[in-house]
Tab-separated table of C-alpha atoms and ligand atoms in Angstrom:
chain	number	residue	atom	x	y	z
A	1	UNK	CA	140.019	158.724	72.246
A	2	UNK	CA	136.578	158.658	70.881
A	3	UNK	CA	136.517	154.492	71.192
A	4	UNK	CA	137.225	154.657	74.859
A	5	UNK	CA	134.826	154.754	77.301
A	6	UNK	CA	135.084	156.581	80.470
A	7	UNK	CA	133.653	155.101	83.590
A	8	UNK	CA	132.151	157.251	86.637
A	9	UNK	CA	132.298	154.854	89.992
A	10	UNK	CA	128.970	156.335	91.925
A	11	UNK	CA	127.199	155.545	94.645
A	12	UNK	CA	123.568	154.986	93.841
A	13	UNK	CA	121.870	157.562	96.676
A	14	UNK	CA	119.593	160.085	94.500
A	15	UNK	CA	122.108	162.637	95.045
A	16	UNK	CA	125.238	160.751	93.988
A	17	UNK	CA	123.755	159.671	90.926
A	18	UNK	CA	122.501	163.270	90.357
A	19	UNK	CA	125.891	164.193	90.453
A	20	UNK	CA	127.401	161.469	88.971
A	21	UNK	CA	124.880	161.927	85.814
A	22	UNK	CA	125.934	165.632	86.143
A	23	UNK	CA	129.409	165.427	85.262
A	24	UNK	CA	128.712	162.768	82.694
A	25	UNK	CA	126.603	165.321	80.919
A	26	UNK	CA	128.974	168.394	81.100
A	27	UNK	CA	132.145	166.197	79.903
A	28	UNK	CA	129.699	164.900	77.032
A	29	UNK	CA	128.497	167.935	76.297
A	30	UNK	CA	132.276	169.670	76.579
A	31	UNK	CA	133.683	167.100	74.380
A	32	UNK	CA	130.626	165.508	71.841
A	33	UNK	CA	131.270	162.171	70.933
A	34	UNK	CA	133.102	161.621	74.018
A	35	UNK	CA	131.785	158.484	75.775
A	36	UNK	CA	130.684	158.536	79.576
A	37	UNK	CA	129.370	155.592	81.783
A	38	UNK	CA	128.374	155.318	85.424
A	39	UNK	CA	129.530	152.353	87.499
A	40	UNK	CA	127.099	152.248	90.193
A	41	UNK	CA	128.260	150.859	93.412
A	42	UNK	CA	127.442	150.102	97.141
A	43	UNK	CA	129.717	151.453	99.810
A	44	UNK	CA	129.800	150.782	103.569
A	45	UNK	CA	128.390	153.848	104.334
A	46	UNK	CA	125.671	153.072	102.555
A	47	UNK	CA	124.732	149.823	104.422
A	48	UNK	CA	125.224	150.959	107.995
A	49	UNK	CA	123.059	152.974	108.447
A	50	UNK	CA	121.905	153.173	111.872
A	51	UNK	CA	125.045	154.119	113.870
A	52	UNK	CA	126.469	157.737	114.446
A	53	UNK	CA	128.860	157.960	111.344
A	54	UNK	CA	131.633	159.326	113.627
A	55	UNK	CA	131.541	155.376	114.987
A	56	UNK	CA	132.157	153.737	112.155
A	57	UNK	CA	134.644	155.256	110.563
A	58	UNK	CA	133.798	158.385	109.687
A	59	UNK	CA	132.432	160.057	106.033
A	60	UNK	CA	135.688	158.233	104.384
A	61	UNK	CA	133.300	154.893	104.038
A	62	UNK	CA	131.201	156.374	101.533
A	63	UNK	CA	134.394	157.051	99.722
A	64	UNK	CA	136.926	154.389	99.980
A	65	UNK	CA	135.097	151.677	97.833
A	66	UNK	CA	134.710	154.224	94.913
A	67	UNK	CA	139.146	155.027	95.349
A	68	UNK	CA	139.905	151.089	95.205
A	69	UNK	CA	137.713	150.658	92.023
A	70	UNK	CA	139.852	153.607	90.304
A	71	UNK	CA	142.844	151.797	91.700
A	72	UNK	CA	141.898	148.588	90.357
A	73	UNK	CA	140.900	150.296	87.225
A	74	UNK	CA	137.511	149.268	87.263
A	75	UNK	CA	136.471	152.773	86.854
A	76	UNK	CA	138.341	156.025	85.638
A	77	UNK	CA	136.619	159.140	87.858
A	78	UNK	CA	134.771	159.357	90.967
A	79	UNK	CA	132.638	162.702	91.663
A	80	UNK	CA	131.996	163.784	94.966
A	81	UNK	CA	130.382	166.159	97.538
A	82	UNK	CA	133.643	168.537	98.024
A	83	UNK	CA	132.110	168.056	101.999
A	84	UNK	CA	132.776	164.415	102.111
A	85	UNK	CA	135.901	164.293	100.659
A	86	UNK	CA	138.355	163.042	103.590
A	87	UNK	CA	141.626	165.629	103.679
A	88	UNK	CA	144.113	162.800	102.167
A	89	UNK	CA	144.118	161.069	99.236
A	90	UNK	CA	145.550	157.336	98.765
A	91	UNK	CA	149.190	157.000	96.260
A	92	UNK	CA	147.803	157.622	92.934
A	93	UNK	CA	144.912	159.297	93.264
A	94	UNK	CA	143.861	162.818	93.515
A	95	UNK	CA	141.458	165.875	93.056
A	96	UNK	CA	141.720	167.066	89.544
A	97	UNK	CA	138.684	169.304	89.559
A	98	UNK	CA	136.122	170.974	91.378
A	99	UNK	CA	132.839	172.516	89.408
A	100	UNK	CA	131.072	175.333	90.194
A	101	UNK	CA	129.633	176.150	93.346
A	102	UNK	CA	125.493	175.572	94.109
A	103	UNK	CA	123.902	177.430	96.988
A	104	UNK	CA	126.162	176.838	100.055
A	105	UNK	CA	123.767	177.704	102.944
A	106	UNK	CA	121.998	174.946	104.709
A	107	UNK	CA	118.398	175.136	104.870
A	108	UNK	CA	115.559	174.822	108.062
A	109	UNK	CA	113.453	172.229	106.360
A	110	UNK	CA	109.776	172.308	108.575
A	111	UNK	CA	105.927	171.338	108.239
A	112	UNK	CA	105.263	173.605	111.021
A	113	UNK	CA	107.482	176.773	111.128
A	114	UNK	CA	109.014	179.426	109.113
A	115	UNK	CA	112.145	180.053	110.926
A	116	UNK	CA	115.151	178.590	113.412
A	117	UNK	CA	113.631	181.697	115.597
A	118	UNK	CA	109.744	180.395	115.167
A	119	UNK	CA	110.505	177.316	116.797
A	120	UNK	CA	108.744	177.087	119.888
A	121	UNK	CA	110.877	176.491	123.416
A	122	UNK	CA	112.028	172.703	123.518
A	123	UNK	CA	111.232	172.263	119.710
A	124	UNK	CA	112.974	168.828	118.226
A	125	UNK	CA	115.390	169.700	115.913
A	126	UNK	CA	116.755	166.942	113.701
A	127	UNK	CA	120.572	167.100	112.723
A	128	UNK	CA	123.780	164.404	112.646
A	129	UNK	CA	126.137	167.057	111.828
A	130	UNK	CA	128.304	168.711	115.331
A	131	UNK	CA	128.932	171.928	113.174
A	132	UNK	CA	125.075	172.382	112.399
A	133	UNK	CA	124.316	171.477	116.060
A	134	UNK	CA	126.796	173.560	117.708
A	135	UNK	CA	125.632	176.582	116.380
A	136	UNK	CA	121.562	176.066	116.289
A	137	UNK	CA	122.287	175.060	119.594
A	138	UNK	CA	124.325	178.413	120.734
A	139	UNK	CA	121.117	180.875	119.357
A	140	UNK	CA	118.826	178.490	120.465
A	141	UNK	CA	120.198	176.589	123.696
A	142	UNK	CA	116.720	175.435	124.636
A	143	UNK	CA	116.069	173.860	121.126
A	144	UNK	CA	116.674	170.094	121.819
A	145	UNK	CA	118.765	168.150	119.031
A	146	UNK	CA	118.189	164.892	117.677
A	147	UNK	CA	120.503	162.625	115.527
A	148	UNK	CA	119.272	162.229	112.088
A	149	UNK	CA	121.031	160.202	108.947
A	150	UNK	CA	120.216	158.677	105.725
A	151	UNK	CA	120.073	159.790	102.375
A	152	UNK	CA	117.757	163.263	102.005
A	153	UNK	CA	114.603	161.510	101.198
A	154	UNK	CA	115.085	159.478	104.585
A	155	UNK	CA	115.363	162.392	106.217
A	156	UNK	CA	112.531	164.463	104.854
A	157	UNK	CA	110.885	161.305	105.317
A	158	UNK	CA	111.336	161.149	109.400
A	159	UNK	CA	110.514	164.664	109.259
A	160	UNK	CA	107.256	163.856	107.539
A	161	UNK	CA	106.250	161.314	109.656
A	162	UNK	CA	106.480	163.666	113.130
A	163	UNK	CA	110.127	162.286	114.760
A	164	UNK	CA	110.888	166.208	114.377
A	165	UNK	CA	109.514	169.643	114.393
A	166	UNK	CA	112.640	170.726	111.852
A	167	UNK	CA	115.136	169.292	110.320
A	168	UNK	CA	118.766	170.907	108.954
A	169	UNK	CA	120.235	169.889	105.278
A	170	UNK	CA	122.270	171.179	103.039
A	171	UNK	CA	120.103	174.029	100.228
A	172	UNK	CA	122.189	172.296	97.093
A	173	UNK	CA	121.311	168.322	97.620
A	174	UNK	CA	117.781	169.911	97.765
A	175	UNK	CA	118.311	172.132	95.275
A	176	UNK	CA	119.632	169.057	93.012
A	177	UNK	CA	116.372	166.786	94.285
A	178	UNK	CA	113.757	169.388	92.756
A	179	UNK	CA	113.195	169.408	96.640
A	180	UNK	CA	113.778	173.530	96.957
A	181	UNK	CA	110.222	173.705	97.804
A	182	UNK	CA	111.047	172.169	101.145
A	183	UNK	CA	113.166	174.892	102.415
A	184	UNK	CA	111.274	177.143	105.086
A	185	UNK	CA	114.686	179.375	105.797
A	186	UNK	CA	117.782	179.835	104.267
A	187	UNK	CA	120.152	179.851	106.837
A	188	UNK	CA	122.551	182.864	106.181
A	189	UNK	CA	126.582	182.214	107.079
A	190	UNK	CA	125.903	184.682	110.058
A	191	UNK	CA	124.018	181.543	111.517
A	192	UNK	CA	124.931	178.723	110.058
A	193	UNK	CA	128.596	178.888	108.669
A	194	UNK	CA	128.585	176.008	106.253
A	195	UNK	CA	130.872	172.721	106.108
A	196	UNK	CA	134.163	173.271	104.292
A	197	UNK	CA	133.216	172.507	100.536
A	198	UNK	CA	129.695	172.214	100.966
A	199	UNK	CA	127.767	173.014	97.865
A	200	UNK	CA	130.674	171.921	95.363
A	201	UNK	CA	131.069	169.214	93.819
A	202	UNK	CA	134.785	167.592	93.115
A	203	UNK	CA	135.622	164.825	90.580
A	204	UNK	CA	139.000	161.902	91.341
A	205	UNK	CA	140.876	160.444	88.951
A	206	UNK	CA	143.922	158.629	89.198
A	207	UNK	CA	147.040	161.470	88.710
A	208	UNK	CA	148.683	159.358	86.008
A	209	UNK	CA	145.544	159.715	83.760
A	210	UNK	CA	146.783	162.754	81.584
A	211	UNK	CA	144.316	162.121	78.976
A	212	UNK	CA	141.373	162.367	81.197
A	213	UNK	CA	142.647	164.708	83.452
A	214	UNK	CA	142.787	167.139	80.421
A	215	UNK	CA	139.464	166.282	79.061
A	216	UNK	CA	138.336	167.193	83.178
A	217	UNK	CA	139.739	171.047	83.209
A	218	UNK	CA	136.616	172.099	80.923
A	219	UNK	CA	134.554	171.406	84.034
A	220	UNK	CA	136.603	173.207	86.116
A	221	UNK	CA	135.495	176.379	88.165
A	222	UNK	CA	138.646	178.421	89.222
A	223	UNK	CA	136.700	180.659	91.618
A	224	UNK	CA	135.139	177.561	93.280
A	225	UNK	CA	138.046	175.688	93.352
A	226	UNK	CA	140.046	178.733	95.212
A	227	UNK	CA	137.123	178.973	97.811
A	228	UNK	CA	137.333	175.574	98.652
A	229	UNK	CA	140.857	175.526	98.754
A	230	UNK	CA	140.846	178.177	101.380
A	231	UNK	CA	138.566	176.145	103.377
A	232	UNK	CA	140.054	172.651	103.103
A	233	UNK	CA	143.736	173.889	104.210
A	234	UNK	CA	141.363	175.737	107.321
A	235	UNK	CA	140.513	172.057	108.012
A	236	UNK	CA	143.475	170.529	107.541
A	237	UNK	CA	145.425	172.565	109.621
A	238	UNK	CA	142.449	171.849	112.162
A	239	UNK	CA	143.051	167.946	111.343
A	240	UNK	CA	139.242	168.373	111.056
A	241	UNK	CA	138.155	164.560	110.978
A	242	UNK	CA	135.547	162.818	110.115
A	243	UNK	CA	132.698	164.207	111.957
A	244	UNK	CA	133.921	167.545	113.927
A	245	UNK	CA	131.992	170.933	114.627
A	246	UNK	CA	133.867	173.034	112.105
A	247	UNK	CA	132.582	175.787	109.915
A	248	UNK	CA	134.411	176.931	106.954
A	249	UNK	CA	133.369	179.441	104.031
A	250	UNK	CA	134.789	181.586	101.607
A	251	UNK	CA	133.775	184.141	99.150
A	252	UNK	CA	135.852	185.905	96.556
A	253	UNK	CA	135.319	189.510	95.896
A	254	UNK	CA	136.575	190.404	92.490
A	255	UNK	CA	140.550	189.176	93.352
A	256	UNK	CA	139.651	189.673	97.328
A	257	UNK	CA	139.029	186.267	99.393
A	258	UNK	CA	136.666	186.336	102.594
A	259	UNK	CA	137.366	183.493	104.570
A	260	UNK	CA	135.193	182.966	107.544
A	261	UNK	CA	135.648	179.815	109.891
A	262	UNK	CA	134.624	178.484	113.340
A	263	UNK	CA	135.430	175.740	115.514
A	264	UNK	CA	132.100	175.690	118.146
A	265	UNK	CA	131.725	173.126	121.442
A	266	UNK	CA	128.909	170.734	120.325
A	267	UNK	CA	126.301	172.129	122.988
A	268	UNK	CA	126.741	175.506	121.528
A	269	UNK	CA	128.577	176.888	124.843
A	270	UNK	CA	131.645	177.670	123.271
A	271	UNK	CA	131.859	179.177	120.147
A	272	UNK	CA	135.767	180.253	118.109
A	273	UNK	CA	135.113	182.472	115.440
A	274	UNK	CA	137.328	184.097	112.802
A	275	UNK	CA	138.518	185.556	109.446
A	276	UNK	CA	140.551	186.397	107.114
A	277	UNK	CA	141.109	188.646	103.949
A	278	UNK	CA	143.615	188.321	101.404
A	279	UNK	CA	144.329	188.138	97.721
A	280	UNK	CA	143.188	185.002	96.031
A	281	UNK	CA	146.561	184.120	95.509
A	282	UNK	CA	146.998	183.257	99.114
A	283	UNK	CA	144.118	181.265	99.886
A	284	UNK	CA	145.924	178.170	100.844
A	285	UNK	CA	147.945	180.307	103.315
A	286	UNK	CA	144.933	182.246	104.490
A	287	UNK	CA	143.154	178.753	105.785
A	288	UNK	CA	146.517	177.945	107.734
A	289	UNK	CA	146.391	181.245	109.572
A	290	UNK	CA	142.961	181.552	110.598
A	291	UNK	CA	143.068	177.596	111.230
A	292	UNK	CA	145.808	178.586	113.757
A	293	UNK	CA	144.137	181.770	115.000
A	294	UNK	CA	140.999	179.358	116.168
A	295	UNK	CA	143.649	176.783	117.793
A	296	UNK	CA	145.210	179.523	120.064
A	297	UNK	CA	141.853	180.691	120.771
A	298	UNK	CA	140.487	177.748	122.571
A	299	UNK	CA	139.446	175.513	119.031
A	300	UNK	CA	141.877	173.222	120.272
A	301	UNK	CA	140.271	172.734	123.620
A	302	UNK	CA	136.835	172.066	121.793
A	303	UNK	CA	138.455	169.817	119.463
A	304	UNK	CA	140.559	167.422	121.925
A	305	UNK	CA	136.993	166.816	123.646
A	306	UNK	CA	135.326	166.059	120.537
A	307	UNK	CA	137.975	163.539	119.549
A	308	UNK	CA	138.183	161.977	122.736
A	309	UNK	CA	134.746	160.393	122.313
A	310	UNK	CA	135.825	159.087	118.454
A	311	UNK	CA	137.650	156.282	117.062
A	312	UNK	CA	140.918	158.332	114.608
A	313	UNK	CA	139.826	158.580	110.879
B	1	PBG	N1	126.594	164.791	104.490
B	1	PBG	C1	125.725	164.411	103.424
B	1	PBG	C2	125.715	165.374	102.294
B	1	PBG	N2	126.802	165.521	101.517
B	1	PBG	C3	126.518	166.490	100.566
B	1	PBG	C4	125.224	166.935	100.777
B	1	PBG	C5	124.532	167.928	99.975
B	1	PBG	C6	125.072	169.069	99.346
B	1	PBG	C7	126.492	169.398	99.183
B	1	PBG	O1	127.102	169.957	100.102
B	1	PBG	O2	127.031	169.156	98.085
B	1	PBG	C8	124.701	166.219	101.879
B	1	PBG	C9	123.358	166.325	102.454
B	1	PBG	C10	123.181	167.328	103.537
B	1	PBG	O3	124.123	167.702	104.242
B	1	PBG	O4	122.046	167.770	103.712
């Protein structure tokens, strides 16, 4: 064991390498002597970078490359935002474990103001994401929203240099940057249910690696893992896409699981809210159910409309 080397695919955005140099660290530091490398690489995602994600193919671009090098065997593990990872995996390939969770709650990043609510009427507000839109936009209908992409220093960047009066990112990539200082607000789940998985990070292997897959479970955060769960079989059930307005969070409370999750119209006019409570055993069930709660209750509408305007996944 101690003569092999495993090899981390990555991209090479600040964050994936933060995460990627992350797990090497806890599986070295689970298993001394063990040896870790990263493979850096360049995805698609990474190179197209000035067109709506939902029209080129969705958050799956930043993944595929990394799958087909752990295919080819050309690297062993890939590690992941839990928020990017598309619902289906290719033959051979899987999740094997998900860490522990950082701060979920997105974060109201501004020069100017302290709050969503501070913003004064017809403030820019800079977002790419449908769920973060959908429900800024419902408080604050007169807010106007503007696409914004790139990795997070691009988009503190464009903040910086006036495209915006606020922008919306995720509290853990900042957290991760050393950029916490940035963060004017955090945005409770009351306003801005996260993205299924958001804040966790999940590591791929290939299923028939038994060896590594073993070495993997010390990293493994059971609590995490069952939120996330909970949330990804909300968004399945959903056949939540690549780019779709659809909250999804849970909490567990001692052996109780809180599952929250909404399915909102883009402009913030409609809004489908629900949850659910159950044993933690049943979190996988728990994400069908409300997932089919928010379809009968108009999600499905919202969702036909959204799709209509995207190529499929
Ligand atoms: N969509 C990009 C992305 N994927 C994961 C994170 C950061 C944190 C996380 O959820 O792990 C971000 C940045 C953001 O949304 O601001």
């Amino acid at each position: 064991m101690l003569d092999k080397i495993f090899r981390i695919a990555t991209r090479q955005s600040p964050l994936a390498l933060w995460q990627a140099h992350y797990v090497q660290r806890r599986l070295m530091a689970a298993h001394p002597g063990l040896r870790v490398e990263l493979v850096p690489m360049v995805t698609k995602g990474d190179i197209i970078l000035d067109t709506p994600l939902a029209k080129v193919g969705g958050k799956g671009l930043f993944v595929k490359e990394l799958e087909l090098a752990m295919l080819e065997n050309r690297a062993d593990l890939a590690v992941h935002s839990m928020k990017d990872v598309p619902v289906a995996f290719p033959e051979g390939l899987g999740l094997v474990t998900i860490c522990e969770r950082e701060d979920p709650r997105d974060a109201f990043v501004s020069n100017h103001y302290d709050s969503l609510d501070a913003l004064p009427q017809g403030a820019v507000v800079g977002t790419s994401s449908l769920r973060r839109q959908s429900q800024i936009s419902e408080r604050r209908p007169d807010l106007v929203i503007r696409s914004l992409r790139g990795n997070v220093g691009t988009r503190l960047s464009k903040l910086d240099a006036g495209d915006y009066d606020a922008i919306i990112l995720a509290t853990a990539g900042l957290k991760r940057l050393d950029l916490e200082s940035r963060i004017r607000q955090s945005l409770p789940p009351e306003i801005s249910l996260p993205a299924v998985g958001q804040g966790a990070v999940g590591i791929e292997c290939r299923l028939d690696d038994s060896e590594l897959i073993g070495l993997l479970q010390a990293l493994n955060h059971d609590d995490t893992a069952i939120c996330v769960k909970a949330e990804r079989a909300m968004n399945t059930r959903l056949e939540g896409g690549c780019q779709v307005p659809i909250g999804s969070f849970a909490l567990l409370e001692g052996d109780q699981l809180w599952l929250r999750g909404l399915v909102g119209a883009p402009d913030g006019s409609v809004m489908v809210r629900g949850e659910r409570r159950g044993p933690r055993a049943e979190a996988e069930a728990m994400g069908v159910s409300l997932a089919e709660e928010l379809l009968g209750n108009g999600a499905r509408d919202i969702l036909r409309e959204v799709y209509q305007g995207q190529p499929p996944a």
